[in-house]
Coordinates of C-alpha atoms in Angstrom, one line a residue:
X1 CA 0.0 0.0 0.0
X2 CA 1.2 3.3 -1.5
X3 CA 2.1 6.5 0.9
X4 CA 0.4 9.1 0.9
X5 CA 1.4 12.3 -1.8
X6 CA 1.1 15.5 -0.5
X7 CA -1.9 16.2 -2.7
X8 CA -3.7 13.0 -1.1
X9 CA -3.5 14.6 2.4
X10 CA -4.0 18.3 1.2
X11 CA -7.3 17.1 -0.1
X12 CA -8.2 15.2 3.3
X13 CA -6.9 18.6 5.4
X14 CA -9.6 20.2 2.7
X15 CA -12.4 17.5 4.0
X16 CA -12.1 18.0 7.2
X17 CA -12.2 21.9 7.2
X18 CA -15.5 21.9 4.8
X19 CA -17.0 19.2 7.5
X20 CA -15.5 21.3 10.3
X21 CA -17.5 24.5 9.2
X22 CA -20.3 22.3 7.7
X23 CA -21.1 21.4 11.7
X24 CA -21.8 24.7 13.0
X25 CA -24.0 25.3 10.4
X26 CA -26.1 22.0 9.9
X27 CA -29.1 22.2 12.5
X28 CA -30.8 18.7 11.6
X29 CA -28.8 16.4 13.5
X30 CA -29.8 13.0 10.6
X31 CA -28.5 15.5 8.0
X32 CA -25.1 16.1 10.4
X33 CA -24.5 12.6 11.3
X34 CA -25.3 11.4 7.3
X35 CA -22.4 14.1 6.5
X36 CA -20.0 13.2 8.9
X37 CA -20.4 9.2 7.6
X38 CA -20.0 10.7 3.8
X39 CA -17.0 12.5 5.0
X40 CA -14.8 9.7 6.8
X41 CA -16.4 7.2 3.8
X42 CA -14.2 10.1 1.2
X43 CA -11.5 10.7 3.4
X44 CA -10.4 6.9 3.5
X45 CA -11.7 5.8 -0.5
X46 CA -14.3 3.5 2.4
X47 CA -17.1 1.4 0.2
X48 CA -19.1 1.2 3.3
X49 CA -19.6 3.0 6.3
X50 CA -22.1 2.7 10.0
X51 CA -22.4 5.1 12.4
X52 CA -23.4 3.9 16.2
X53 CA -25.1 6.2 18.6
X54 CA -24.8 5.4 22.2
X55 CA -28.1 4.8 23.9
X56 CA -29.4 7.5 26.4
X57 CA -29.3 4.5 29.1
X58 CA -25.5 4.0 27.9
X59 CA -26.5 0.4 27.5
X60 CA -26.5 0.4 23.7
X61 CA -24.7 1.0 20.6
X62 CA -27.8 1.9 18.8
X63 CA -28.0 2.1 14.8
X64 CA -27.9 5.4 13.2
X65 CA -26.6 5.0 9.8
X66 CA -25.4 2.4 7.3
X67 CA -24.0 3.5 4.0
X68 CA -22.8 0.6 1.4
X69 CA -22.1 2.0 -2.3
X70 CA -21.1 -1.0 -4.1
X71 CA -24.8 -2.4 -2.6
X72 CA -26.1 0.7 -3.2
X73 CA -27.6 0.6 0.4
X74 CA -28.3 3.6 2.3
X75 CA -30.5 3.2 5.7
X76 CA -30.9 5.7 8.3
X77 CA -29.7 9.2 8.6
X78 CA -32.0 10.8 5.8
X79 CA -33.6 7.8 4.9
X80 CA -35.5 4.8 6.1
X81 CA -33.9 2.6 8.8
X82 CA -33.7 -1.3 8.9
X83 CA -34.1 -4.4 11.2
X84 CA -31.6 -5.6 9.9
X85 CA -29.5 -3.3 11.6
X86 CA -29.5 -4.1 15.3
X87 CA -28.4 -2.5 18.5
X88 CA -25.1 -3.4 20.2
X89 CA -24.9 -4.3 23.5
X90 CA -22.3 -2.6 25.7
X91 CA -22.5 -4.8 28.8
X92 CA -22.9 -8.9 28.8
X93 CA -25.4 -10.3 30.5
X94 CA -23.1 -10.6 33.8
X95 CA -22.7 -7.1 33.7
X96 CA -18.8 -7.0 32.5
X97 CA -18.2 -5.3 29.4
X98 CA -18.5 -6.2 26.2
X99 CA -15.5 -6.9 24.4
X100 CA -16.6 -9.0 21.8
X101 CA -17.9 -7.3 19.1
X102 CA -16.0 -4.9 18.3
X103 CA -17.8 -1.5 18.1
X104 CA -18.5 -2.3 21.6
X105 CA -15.0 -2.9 22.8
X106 CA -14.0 0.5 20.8
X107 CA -16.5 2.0 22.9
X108 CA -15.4 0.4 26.4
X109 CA -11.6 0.3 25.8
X110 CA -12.4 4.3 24.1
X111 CA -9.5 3.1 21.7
X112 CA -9.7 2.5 18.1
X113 CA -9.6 -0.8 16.2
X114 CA -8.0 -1.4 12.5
X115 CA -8.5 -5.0 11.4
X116 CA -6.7 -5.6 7.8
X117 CA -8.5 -9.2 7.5
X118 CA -11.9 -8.9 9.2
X119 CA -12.7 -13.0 9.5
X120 CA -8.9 -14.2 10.1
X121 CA -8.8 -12.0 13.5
X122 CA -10.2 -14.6 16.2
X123 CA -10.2 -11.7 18.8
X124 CA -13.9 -11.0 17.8
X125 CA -17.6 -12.1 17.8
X126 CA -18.3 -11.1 13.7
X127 CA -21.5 -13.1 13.8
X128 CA -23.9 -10.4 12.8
X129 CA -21.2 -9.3 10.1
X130 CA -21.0 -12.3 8.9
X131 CA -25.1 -12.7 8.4
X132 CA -25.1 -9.3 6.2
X133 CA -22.1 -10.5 4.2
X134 CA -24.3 -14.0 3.4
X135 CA -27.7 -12.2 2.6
X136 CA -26.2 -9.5 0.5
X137 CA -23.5 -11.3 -1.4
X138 CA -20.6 -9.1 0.1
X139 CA -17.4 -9.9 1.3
X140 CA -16.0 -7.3 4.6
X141 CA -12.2 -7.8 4.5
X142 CA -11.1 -4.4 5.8
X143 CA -12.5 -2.5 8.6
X144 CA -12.0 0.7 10.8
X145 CA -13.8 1.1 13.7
X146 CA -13.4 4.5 15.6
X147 CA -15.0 5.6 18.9
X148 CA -16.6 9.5 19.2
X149 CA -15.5 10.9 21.8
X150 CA -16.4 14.1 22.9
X151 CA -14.0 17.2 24.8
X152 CA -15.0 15.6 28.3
X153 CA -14.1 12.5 26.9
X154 CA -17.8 10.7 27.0
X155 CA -18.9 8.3 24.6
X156 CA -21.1 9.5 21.9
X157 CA -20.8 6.9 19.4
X158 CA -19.2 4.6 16.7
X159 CA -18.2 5.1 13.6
X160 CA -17.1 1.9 11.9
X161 CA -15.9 2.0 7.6
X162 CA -15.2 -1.3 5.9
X163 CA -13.5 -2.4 2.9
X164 CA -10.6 0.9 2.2
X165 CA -10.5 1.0 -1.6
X166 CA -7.1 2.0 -3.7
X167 CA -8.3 5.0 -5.4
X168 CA -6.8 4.2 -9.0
X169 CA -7.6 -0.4 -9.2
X170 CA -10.3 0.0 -6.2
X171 CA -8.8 -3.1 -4.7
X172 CA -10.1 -3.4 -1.1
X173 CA -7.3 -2.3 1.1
X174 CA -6.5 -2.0 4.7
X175 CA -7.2 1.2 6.7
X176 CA -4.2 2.7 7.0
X177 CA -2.6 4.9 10.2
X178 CA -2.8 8.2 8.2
X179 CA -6.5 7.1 7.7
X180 CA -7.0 6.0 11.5
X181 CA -5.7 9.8 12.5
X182 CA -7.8 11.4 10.1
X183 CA -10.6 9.5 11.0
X184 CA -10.2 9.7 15.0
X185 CA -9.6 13.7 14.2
X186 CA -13.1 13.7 12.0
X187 CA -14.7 12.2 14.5
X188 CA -13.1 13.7 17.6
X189 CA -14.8 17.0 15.8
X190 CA -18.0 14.9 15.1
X191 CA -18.6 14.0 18.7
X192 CA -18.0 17.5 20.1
X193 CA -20.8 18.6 17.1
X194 CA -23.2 16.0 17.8
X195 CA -23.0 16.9 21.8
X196 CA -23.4 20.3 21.4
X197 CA -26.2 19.5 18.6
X198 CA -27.9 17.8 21.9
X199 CA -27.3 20.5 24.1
X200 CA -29.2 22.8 21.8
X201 CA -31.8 20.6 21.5
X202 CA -32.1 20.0 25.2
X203 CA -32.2 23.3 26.3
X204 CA -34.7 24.1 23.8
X205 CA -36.7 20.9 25.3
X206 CA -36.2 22.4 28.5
X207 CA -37.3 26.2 27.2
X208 CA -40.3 24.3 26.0
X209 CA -41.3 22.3 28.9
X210 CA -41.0 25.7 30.9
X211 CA -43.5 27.3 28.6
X212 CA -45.7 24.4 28.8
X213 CA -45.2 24.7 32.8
X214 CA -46.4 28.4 32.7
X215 CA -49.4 27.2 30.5
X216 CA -50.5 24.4 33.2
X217 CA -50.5 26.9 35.5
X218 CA -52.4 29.3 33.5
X219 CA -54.6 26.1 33.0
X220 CA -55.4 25.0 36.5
X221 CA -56.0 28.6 37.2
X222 CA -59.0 28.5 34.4
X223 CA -58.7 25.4 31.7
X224 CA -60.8 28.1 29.8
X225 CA -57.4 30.3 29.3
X226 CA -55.5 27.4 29.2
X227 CA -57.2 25.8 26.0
X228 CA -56.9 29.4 24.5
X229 CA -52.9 29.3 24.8
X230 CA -53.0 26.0 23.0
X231 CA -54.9 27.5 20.1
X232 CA -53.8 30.7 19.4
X233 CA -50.2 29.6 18.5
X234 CA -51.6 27.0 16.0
X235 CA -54.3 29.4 14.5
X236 CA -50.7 32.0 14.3
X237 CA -48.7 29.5 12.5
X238 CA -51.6 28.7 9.9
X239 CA -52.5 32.6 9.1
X240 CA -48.6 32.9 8.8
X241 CA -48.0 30.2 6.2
X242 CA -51.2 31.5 4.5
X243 CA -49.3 35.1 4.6
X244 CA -46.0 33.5 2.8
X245 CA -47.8 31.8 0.2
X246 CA -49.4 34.9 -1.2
X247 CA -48.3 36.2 -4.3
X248 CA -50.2 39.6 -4.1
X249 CA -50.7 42.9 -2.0
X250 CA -48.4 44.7 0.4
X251 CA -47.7 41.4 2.0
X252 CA -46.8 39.4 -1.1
X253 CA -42.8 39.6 -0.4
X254 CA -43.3 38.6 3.6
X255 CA -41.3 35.2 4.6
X256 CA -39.8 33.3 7.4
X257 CA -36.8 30.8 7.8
X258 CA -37.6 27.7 10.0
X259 CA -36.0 29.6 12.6
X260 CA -38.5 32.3 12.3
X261 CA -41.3 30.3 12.4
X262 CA -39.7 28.7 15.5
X263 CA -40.3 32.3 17.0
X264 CA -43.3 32.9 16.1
X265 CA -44.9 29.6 17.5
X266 CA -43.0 30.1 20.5
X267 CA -44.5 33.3 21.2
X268 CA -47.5 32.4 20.7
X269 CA -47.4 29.6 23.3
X270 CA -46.3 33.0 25.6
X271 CA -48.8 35.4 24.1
X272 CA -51.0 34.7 27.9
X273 CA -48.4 34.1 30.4
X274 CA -48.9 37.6 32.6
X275 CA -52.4 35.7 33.4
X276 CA -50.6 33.7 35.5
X277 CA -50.8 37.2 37.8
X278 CA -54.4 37.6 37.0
X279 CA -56.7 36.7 39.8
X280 CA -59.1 33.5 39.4
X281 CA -62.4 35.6 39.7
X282 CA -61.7 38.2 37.3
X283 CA -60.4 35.6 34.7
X284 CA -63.4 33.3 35.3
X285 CA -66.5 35.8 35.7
X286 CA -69.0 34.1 34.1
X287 CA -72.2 36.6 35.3
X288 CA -71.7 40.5 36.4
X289 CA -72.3 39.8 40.0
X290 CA -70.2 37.1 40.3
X291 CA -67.3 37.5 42.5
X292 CA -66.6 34.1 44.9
X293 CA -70.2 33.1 43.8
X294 CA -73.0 34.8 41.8
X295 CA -74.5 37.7 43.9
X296 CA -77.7 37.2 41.8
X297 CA -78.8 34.4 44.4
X298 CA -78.9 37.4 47.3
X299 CA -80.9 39.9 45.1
X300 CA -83.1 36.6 45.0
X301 CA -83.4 36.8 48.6
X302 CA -84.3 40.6 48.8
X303 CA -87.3 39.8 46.5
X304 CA -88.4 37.2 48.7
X305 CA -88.7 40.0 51.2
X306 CA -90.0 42.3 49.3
X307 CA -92.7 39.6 48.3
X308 CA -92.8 39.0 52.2
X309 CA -93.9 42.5 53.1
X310 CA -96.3 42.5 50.2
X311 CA -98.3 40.0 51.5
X312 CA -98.1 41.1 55.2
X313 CA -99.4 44.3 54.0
X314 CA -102.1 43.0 51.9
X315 CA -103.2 40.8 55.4
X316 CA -103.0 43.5 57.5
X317 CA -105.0 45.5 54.7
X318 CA -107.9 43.3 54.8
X319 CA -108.1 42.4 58.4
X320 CA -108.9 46.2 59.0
X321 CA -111.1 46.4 56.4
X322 CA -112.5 43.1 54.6
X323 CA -112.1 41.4 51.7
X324 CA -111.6 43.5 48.6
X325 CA -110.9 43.1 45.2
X326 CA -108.9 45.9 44.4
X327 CA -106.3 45.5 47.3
X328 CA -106.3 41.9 45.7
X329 CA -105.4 43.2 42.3
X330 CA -102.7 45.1 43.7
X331 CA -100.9 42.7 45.6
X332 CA -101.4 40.6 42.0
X333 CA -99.5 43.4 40.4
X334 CA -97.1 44.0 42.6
X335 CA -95.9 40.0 42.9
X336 CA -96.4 40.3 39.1
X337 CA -94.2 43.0 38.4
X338 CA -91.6 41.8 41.2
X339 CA -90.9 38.4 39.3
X340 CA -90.8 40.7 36.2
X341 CA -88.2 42.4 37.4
X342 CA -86.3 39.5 39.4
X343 CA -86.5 37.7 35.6
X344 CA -85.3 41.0 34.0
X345 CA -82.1 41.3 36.5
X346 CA -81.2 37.5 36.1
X347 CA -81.2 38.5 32.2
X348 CA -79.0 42.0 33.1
X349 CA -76.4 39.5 35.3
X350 CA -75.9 38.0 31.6
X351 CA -73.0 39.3 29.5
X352 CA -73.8 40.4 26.3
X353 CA -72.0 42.5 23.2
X354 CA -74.4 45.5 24.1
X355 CA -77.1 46.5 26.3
X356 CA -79.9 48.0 25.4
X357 CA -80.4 52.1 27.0
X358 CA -83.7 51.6 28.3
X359 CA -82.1 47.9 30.3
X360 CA -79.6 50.2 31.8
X361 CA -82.6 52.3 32.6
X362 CA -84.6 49.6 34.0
X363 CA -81.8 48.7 36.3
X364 CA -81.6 52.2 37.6
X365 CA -85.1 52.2 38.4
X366 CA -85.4 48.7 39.9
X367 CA -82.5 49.3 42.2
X368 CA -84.5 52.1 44.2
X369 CA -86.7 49.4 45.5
X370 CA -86.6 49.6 48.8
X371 CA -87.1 46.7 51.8
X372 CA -86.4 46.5 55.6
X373 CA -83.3 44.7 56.8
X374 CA -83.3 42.6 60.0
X375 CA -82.9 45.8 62.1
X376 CA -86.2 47.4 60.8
X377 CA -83.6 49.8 58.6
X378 CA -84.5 50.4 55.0
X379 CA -82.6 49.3 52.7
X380 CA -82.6 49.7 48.8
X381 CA -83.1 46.5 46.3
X382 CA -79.5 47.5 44.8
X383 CA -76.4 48.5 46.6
X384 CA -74.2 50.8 43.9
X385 CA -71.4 48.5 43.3
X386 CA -74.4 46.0 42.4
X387 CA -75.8 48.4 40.0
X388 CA -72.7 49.2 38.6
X389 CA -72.4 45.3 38.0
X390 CA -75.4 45.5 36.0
X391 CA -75.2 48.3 34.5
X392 CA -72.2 47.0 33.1
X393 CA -72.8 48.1 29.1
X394 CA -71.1 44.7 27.6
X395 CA -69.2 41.5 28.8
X396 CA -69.6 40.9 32.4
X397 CA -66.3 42.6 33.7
X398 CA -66.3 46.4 35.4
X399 CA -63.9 48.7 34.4
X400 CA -61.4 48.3 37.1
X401 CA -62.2 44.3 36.6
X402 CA -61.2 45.6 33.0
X403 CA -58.1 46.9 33.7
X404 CA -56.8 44.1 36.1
X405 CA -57.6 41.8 33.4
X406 CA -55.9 43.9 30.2
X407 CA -52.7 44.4 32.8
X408 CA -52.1 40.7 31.9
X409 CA -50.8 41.5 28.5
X410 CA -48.3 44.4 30.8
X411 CA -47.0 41.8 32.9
X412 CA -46.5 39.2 30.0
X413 CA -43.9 42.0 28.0
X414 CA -42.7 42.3 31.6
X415 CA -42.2 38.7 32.1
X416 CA -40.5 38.2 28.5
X417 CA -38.4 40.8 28.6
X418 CA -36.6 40.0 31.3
X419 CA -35.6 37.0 30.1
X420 CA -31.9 36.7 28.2
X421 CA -33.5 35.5 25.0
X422 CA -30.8 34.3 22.4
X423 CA -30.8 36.3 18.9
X424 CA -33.2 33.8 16.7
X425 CA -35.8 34.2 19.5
X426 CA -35.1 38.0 20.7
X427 CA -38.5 39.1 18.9
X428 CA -40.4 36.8 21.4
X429 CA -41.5 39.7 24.0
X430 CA -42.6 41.8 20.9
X431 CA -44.9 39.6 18.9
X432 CA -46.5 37.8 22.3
X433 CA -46.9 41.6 23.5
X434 CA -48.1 43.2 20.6
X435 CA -51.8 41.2 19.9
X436 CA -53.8 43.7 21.8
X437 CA -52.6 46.6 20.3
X438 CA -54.3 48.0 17.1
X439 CA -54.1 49.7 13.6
X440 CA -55.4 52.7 14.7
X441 CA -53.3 53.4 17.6
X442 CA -56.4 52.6 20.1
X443 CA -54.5 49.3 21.6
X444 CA -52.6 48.5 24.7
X445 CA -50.5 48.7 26.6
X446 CA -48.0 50.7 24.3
X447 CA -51.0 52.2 21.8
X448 CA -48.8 51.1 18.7
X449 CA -50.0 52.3 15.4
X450 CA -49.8 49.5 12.3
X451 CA -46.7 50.5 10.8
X452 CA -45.6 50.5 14.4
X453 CA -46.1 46.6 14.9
X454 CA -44.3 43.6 13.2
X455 CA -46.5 41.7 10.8
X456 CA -46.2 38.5 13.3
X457 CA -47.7 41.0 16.4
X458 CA -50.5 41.6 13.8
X459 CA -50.7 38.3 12.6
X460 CA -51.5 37.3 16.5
X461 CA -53.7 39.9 16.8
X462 CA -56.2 38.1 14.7
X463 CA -55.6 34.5 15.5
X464 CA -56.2 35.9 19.5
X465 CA -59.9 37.3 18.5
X466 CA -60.8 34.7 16.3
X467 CA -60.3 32.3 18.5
X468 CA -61.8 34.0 21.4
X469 CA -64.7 34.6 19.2
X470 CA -65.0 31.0 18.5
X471 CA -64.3 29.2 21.6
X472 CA -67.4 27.1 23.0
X473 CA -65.5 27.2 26.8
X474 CA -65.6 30.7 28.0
X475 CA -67.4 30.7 31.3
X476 CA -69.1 34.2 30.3
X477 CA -70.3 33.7 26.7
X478 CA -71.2 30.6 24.2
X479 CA -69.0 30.3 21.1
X480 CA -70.7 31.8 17.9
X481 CA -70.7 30.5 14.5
X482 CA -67.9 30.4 11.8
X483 CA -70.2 33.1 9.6
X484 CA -70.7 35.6 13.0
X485 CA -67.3 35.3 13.8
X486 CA -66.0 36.5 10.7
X487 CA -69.0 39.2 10.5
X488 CA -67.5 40.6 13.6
X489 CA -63.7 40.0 12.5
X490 CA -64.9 42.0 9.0
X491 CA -65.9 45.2 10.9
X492 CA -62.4 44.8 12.9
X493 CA -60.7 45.1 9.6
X494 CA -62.9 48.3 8.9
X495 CA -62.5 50.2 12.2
X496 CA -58.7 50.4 12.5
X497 CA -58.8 47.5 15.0
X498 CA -57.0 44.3 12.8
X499 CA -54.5 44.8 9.6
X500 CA -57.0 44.3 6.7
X501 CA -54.6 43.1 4.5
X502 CA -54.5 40.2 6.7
X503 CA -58.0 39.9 7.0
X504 CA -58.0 39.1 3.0
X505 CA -55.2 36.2 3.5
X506 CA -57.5 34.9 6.6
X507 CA -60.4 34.5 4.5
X508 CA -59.4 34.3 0.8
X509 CA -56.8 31.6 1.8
X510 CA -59.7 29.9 3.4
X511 CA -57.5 30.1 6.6
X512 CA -60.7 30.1 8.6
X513 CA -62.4 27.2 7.3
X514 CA -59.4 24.9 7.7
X515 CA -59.0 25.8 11.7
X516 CA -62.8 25.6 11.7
X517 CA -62.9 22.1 10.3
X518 CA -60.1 20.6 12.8
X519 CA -61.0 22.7 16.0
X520 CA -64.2 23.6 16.3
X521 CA -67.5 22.3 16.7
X522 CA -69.5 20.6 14.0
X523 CA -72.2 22.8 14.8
X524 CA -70.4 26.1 14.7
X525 CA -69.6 25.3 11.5
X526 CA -72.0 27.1 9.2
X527 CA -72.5 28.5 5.5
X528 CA -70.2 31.7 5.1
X529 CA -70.9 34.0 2.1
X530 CA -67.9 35.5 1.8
X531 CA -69.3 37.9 -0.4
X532 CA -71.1 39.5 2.3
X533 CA -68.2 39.9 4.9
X534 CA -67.4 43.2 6.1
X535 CA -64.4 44.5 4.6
X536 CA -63.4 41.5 2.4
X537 CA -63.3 42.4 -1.4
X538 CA -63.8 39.1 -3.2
X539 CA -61.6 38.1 -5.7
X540 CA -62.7 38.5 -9.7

């Protein structure tokens, strides 16, 4: 076997610098490890290569790759795996280590092994070798094998090459040492990769997990709010690949890497988290009187009194002076118009988009009802912060109930923001706090005007209404219909309150009938003429 020339090892030194930058920049770790196997197979003229991952357990060799040219087998990696290919033990069954086949004794002995004649060595078990060699036809004579070691020195793998090919006859060859210290150095480099591949991929588990711990909490809190920071990031993600596959408008040049997107979902999973802040009984006010329980049930009571003294008078009444129909027809009308107005308030408790002038009358005028308390003192029907409950004009939270509640969004920029957030993610704290502001500048907290906001913040704005139009398990409302959902979303896009060039995508992409069909209910799910949407010009 031929030295080396200086052109032959130039051109290896050129390998391993191309793999060297290639692993900083390759983020799928099948499409790292198939390279590093495709480099060591070129460095050493190798017809066949496997690489060996060691098992989280440590326990295992397990099968990552097998690469086989004259076979024209490639399993793993970027393709399909095998059965063929099975896991090697690191440890016998007595618990000493394996040292018999020998990617496992390069892994416990952390030393390399160079056979020249692969069946004439009796130091190893080549059983399983020996098995692929009868079903394929193929004859191993030559074979590398090559622990990864990482900087600490842990096992990360194997990388084992057969049959070393002379470049010019492609007679098979044995390994030499210039190959064995290329091939430790490639894989010396692999291993550190592949580790710190891990670690990226671990901590971004770990960043996940957290935000999923933050959501739990969120959930147990209210599995209303919980659900809705489940949805919103998926709804975000399917407006936002509606956004990049338009080819028209102001929006038609608007992309993002896999990295971006990444971002995006990720924020979206945070869009809530200052709720975690947010007391339980604003959050989950299903009624305006409802505070620990629903107040409704002691206005009940005062009725009941007032009922009381009705009937006390009207015996009293007739006692002094006899029977009589017309003192009978007023107690009638009185108990009459008392359930009236006990129905009526039961209604007012109700949230609602908008209530009527003369109901907010009606309250007013119902709450100066007046009854005696236990003491003999009179009282009236209504205290004011009961009327102010009721009186409240739409939704069933007051205005400082309002404010507590849109302080989450505060707390969530708050929360993000102090948090050292690497460069692909540092637009988290913006696009998670930006889907309450608006167009028109009438948002909070910052009151960002549209050109002000990131298309993703604007992108979240949307997916956060719709889906809180739509969502059948708000404690204070019902979930309304595809078509009323998108009415409403229509007249958003018109009043400065959502980017109407979004609004287009959302509906001409049909982005709202494909969340419809996998998240909503059957019977939500209704005709839409988008012809007669608010705001939405149909296309010719």
């Amino acid at each position: 076997m031929s030295e080396l020339s200086n052109k032959q090892i130039a051109e290896r030194l050129q390998h391993l610098t191309t793999l060297s930058i290639a692993l900083n920049d390759i983020k799928n770790v099948k499409v790292l490890l198939e390279r590093i196997l495709q480099t060591a197979k070129n460095i050493t003229n190798a017809d066949g290569g496997t690489l060996y991952r060691v098992s989280a357990d440590k326990r295992f060799l397990e099968f990552d790759i097998l690469i086989n040219d004259s076979l024209g087998l490639h399993f793993g990696g970027t393709e399909e795996k095998t059965e063929q290919m099975r896991s090697i033990p690191l440890y016998l069954d007595s618990g000493e280590p394996n040292l018999e086949a020998v990617g496992a004794y390069a892994a416990n002995r952390k030393e390399s092994v160079n056979i020249e004649h692969v069946y004439d060595t009796p130091l190893f078990n080549f059983s399983g070798m020996r098995k692929f060699d009868q079903f394929y036809g193929y004859h191993c004579q030559s074979q590398l094998t090559v622990p990864m070691l990482d900087h600490n020195s842990e096992l990360v793998g194997v990388l084992q090459l057969v049959n070393s090919k002379e470049p010019f006859s492609h007679q098979v060859q044995p390994f030499s040492m210039t190959d064995q210290v290329f091939i430790e150095a490639l894989t010396s480099q692999a291993a550190i990769a592949i580790t710190n591949q891990e670690l990226i991929l671990q901590l971004e588990n770990l960043l996940e997990s957290l935000v999923n711990l933050i959501n739990i909490g969120i959930d147990e809190k209210s599995p209303n709010t919980g659900r809705h920071c489940q949805q919103v990031p998926k709804l975000t993600m399917m407006l936002a690949d509606a956004v990049q596959e338009t080819d028209e408008g102001a929006l038609k040049d608007f992309s993002m890497s896999e990295s971006e997107r990444y971002e995006l979902w990720l924020a979206g999973m945070l869009h809530d988290c200052g709720k975690i802040t947010t007391p339980v009984h604003v959050i989950e006010k299903a009624t305006k009187l409802q505070t620990i329980f629903d107040r409704i049930h002691l206005i009940d009571s005062r009725f009941e009194i007032l009922r009381r003294d009705v009937e006390l008078q009207f015996l009293k009444q007739q006692a002094l002076h006899g029977p009589s129909k017309q003192l009978s027809r007023e107690r009638e009308d009185k108990l009459k118009q008392f359930e009236l107005d006990r129905t009526f308030l039961a209604y007012a408790n109700i949230g609602c988009e908008r209530m009527k002038d003369e109901d907010l009358q009606r309250v007013a005028s119902i709450a100066k009802y007046t009854w005696q308390d236990s003491q003999g003192n009179p009282q009236t029907l209504l205290t004011d912060e009961e009327v102010e409950n009721l009186m409240i004009p739409a939704g069933t939270l007051t205005g400082e109930e309002r404010k507590i509640i849109n302080n989450h969004i505060s707390v969530t920029i708050r929360m993000l923001e102090t948090l050292p957030w690497p460069k692909h993610l540092q637009h988290i704290p913006e696009f998670a706090g930006g889907h309450h502001e608006r167009m028109d500048g009438k948002g909070y907290p910052k009151g960002l005007r549209g050109e002000e906001m990131s298309v993703q913040a604007r992108i979240m704005a949307i997916a956060d209404i719709f889906e809180a139009l739509t969502a059948r398990d708000r404690p204070y409302k019902t979930g309304k219909t595809l078509s009323e959902s998108l009415h409403i979303l229509g007249k958003f896009s018109l009043n400065g309150h959502i980017d109407p060039e979004l609004f287009q995508i959302f509906v001409k992409q049909k982005v709202y009938l494909d969340y419809a069909q996998q998240f909503m209910d059957s019977a939500q799910i209704d005709e839409v003429d988008e012809a007669l949407l608010p705001g939405f010009s149909k296309p010719q």
